PDB file of C-alpha atoms in Angstrom:
ATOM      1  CA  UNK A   1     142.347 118.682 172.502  1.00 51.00           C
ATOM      2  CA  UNK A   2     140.177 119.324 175.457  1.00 60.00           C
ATOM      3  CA  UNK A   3     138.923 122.812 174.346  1.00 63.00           C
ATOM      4  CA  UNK A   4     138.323 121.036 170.744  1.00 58.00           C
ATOM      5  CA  UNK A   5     136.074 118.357 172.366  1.00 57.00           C
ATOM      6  CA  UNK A   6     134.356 121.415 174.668  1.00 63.00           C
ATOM      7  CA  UNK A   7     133.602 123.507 171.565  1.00 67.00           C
ATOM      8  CA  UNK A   8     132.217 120.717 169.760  1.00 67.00           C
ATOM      9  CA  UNK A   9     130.001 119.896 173.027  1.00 67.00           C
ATOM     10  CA  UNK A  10     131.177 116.902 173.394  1.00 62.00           C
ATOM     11  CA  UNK A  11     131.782 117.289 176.967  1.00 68.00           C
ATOM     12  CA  UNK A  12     130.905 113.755 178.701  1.00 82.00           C
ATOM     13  CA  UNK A  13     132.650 110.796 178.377  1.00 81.00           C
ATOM     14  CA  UNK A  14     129.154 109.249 177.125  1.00 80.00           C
ATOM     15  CA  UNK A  15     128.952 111.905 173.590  1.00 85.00           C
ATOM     16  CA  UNK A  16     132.722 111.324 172.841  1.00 84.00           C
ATOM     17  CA  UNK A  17     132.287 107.721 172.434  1.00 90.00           C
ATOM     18  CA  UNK A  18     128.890 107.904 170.629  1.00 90.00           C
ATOM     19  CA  UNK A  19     131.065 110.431 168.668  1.00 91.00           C
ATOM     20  CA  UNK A  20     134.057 108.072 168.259  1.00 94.00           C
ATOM     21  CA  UNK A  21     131.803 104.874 167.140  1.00 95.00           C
ATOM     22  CA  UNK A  22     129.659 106.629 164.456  1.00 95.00           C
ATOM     23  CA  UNK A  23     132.906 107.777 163.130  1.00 96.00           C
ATOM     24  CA  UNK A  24     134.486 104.311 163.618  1.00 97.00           C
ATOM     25  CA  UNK A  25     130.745 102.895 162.212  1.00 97.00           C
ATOM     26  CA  UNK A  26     131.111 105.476 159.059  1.00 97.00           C
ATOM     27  CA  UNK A  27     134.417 104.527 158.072  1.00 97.00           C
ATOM     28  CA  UNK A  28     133.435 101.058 158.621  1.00 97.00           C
ATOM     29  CA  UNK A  29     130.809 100.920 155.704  1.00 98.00           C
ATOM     30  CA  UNK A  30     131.648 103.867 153.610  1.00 98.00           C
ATOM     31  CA  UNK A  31     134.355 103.797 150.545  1.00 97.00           C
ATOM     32  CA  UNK A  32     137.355 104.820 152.679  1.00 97.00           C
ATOM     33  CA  UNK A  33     137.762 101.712 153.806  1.00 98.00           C
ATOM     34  CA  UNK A  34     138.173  98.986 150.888  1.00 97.00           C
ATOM     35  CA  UNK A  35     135.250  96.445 151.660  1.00 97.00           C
ATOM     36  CA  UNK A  36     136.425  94.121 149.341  1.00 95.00           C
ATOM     37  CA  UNK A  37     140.764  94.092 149.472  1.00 95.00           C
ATOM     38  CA  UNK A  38     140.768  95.385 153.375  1.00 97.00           C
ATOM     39  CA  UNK A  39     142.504  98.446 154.743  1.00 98.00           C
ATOM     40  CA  UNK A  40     142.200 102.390 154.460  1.00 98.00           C
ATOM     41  CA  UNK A  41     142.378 104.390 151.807  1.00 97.00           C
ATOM     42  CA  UNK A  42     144.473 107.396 152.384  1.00 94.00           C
ATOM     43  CA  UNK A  43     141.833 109.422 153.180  1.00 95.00           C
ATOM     44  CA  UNK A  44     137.911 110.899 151.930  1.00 95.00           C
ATOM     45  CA  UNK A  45     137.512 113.028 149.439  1.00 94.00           C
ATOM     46  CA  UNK A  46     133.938 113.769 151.041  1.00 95.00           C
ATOM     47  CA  UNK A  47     131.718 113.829 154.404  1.00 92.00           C
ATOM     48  CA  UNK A  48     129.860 110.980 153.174  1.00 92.00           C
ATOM     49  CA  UNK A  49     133.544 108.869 153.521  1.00 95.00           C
ATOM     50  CA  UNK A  50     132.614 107.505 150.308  1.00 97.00           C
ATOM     51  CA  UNK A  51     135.027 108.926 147.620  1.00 96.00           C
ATOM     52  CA  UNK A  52     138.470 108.028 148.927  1.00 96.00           C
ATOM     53  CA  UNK A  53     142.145 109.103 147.557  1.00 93.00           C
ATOM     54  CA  UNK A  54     142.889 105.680 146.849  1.00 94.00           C
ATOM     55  CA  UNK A  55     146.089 105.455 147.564  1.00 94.00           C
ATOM     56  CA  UNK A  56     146.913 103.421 150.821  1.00 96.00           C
ATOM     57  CA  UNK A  57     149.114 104.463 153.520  1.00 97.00           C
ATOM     58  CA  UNK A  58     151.115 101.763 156.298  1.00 97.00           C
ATOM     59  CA  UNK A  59     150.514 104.331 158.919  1.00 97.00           C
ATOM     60  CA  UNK A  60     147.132 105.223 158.334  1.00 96.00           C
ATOM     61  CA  UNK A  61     146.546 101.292 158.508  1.00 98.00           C
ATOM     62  CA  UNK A  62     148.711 100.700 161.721  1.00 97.00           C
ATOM     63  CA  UNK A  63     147.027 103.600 163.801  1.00 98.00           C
ATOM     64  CA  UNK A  64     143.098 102.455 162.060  1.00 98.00           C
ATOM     65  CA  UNK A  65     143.647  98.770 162.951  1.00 98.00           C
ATOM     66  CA  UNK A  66     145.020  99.826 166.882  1.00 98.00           C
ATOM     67  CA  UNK A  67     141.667 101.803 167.209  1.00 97.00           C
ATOM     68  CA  UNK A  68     139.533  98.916 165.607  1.00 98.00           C
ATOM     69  CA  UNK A  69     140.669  96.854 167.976  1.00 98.00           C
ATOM     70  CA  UNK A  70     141.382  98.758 170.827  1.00 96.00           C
ATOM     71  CA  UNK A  71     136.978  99.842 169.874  1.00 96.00           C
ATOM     72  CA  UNK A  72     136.241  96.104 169.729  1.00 97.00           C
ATOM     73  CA  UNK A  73     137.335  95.415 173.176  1.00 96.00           C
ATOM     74  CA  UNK A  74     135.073  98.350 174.633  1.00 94.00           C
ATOM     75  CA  UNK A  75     132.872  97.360 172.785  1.00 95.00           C
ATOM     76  CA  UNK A  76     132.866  93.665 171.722  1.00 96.00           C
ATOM     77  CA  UNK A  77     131.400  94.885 167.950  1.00 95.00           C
ATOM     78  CA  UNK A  78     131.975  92.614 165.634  1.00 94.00           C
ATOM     79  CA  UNK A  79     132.223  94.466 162.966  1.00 95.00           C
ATOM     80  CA  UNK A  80     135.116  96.089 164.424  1.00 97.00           C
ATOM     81  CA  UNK A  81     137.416  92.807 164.715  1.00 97.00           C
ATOM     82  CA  UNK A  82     136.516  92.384 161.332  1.00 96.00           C
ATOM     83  CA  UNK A  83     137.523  95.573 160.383  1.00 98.00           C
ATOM     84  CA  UNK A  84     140.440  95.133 162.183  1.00 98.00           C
ATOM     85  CA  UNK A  85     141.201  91.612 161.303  1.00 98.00           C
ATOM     86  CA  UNK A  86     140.843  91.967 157.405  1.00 98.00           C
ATOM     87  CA  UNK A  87     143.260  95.627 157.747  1.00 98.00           C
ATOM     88  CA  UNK A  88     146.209  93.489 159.068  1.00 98.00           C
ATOM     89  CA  UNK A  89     145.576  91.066 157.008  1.00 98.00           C
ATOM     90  CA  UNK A  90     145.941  93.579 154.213  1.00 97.00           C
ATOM     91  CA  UNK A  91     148.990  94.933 155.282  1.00 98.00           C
ATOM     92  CA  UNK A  92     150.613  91.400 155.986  1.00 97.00           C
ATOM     93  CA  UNK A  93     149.271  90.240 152.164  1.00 96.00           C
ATOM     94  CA  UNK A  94     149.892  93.728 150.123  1.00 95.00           C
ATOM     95  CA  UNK A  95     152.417  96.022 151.888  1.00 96.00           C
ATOM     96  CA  UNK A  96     154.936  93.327 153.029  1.00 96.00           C
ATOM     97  CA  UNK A  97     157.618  92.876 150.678  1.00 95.00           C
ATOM     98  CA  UNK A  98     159.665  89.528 149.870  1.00 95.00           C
ATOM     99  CA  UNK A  99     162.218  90.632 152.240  1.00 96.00           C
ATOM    100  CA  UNK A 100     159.753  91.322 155.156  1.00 95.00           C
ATOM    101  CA  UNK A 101     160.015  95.289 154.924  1.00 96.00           C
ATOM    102  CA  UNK A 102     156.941  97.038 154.811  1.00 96.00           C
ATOM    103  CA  UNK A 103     156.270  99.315 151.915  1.00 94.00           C
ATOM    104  CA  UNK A 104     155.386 102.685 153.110  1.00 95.00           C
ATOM    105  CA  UNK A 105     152.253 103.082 150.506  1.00 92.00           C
ATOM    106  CA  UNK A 106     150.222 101.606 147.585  1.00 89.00           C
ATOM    107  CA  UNK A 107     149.945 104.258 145.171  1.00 81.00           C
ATOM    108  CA  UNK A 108     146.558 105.785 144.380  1.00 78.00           C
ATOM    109  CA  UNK A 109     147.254 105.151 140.345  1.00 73.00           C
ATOM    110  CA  UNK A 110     146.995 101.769 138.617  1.00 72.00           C
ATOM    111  CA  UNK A 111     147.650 101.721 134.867  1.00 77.00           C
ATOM    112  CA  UNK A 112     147.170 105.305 134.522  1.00 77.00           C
ATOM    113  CA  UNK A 113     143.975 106.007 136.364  1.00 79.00           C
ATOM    114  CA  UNK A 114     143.194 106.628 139.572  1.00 80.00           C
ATOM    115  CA  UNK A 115     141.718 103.635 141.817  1.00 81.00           C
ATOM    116  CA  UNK A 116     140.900 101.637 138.719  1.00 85.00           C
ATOM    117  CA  UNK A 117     141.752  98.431 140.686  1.00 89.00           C
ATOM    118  CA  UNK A 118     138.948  99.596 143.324  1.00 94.00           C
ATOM    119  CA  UNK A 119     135.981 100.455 141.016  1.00 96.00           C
ATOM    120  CA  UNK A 120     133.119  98.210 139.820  1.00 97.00           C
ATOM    121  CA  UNK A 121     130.752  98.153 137.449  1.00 97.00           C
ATOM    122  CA  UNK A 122     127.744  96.119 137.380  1.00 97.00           C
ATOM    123  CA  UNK A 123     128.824  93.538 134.535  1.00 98.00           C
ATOM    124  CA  UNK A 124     131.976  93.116 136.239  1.00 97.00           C
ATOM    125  CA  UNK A 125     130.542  92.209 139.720  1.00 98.00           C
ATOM    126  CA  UNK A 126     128.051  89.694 137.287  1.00 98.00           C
ATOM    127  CA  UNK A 127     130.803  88.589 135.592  1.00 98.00           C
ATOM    128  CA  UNK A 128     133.047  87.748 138.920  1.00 97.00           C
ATOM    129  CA  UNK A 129     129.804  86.087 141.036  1.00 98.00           C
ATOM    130  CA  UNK A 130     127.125  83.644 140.483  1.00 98.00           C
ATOM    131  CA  UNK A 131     124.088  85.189 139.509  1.00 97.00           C
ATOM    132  CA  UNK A 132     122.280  85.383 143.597  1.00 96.00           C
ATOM    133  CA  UNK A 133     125.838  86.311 145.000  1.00 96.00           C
ATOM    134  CA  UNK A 134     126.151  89.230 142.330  1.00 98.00           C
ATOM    135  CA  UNK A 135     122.701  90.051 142.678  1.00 97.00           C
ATOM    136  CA  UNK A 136     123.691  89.939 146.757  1.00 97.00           C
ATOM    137  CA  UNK A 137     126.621  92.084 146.547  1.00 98.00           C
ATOM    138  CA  UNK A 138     125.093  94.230 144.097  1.00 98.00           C
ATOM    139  CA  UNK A 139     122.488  95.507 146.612  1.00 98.00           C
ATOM    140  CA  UNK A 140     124.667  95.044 149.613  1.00 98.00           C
ATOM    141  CA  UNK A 141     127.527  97.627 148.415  1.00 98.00           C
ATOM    142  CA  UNK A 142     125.212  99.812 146.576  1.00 97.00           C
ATOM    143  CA  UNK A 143     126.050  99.109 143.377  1.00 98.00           C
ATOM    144  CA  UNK A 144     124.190 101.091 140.237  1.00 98.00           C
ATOM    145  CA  UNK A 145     124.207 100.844 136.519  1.00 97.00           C
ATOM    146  CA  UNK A 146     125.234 104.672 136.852  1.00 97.00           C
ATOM    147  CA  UNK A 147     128.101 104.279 139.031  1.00 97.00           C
ATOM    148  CA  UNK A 148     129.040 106.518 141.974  1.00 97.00           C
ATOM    149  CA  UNK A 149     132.275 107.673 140.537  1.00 95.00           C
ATOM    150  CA  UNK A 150     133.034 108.134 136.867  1.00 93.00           C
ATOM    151  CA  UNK A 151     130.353 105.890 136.227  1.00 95.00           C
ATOM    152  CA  UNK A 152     131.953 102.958 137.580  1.00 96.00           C
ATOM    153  CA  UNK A 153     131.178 102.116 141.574  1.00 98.00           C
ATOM    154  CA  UNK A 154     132.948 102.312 144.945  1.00 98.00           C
ATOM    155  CA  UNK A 155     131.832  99.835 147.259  1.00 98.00           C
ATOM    156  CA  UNK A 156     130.623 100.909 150.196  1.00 98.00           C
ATOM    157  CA  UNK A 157     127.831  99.709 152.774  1.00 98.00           C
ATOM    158  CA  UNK A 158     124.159 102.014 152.240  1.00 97.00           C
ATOM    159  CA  UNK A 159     123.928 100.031 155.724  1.00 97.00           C
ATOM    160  CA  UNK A 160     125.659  98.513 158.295  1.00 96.00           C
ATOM    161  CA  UNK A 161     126.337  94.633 158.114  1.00 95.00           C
ATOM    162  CA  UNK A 162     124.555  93.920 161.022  1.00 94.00           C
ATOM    163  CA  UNK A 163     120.948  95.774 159.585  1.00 96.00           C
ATOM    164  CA  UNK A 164     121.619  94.084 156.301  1.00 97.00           C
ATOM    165  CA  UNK A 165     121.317  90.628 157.783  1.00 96.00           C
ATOM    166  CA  UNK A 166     118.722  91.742 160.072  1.00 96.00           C
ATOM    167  CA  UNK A 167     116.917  92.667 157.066  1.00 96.00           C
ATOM    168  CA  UNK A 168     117.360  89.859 154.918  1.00 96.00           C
ATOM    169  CA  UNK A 169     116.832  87.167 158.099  1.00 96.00           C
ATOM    170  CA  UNK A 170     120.624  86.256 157.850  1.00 95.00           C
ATOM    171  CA  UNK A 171     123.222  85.422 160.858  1.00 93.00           C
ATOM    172  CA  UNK A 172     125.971  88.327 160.611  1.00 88.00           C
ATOM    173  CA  UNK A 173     128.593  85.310 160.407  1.00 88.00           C
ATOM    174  CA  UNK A 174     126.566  83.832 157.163  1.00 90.00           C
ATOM    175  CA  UNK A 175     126.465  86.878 155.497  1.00 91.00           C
TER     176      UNK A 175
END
C-alpha cells in the first residue's frame, strides 16, 4: 500500500487525507450513495460516482459507515455523521430481517429493471412534494426533464450540502 500511495504522490500525511475526504466528499453527493433511502450502492459504474450498480451490499455499508464516522471525528464534518447516521439507519430499517439476521444484499433489480425503486422523474418528485419542496429538491439533486439515466434521474448532489445552503442563505440543519 505504501508504494501505491508513493506512485500516486501522495506522499505526506497532509495529500492522503485531502485525498481521502474528496473521495469521502464525492461519494457523499454523487449517486453511489442513495441520498434519499441512505446507504451505498454496490459500487459506480463511472468516475463521476454517479451511475451506481444498484444493488446494496451489508459489507460495503458496515466498512462505509466505520470510515464516515471514524472521518467525522477527524474531522467534525457534518455531513459525514449524516452520512454515517442515515447508512446505519438503512441497514437497521432495510437489511435487518424479522428475526434480527442481517440480509447479506438488496438486489440491484426491482420488478424487472434495474434500480427502478432509485430513479426519478420530474412528475414523480412533483407528484411526491409540495410545489417549493419539489421545486427545492428538483434543483438540489439535479434533477432534469431528460433524466441522467434512461431518461429517468439518479439523485445526486451537483454540490455539496453545505454550498447549497450557503447559496440559498439557509442553516445546513434547515435544509
Amino acid at each position: 500500500l505504501d508504494s501505491v500511495i508513493r506512485d500516486a504522490g501522495l506522499d505526506s500525511l497532509h495529500e492522503r487525507f485531502k485525498a481521502l475526504t474528496l473521495t469521502l466528499n464525492m461519494m457523499a453527493q454523487g449517486g453511489i450513495y442513495d441520498q434519499l433511502g441512505g446507504g451505498f450502492h454496490r459500487y459506480s459504474t463511472d468516475n463521476q460516482w454517479l451511475v451506481p450498480h444498484f444493488e446494496k451490499m451489508l459489507y460495503n455499508q458496515a466498512h462505509l459507515a466505520r470510515v464516515y464516522l471514524q472521518s467525522y471525528r477527524l474531522t467534525a464534518n457534518p455531513v459525514y455523521r449524516r452520512i454515517t447516521t442515515q447508512t446505519l439507519d438503512y441497514v437497521l430499517a432495510e437489511m435487518l430481517s424479522n428475526h434480527k439476521a442481517f440480509y447479506s444484499a438488496s438486489d440491484a433489480d426491482s420488478e424487472g429493471e434495474e434500480g427502478r425503486f432509485f430513479v426519478w422523474t420530474t412528475e414523480q418528485i412533483q407528484q411526491a412534494l409540495d410545489s417549493s419542496r419539489a421545486k427545492q429538491a428538483i434543483e438540489l439533486y439535479g434533477v432534469t426533464k431528460a433524466g441522467n439515466f434512461e431518461q429517468h434521474n439518479i439523485l445526486h448532489l451537483p454540490v455539496s450540502l453545505p454550498e447549497y445552503a450557503r447559496q440559498n442563505t439557509l442553516t445546513l440543519e434547515k435544509l
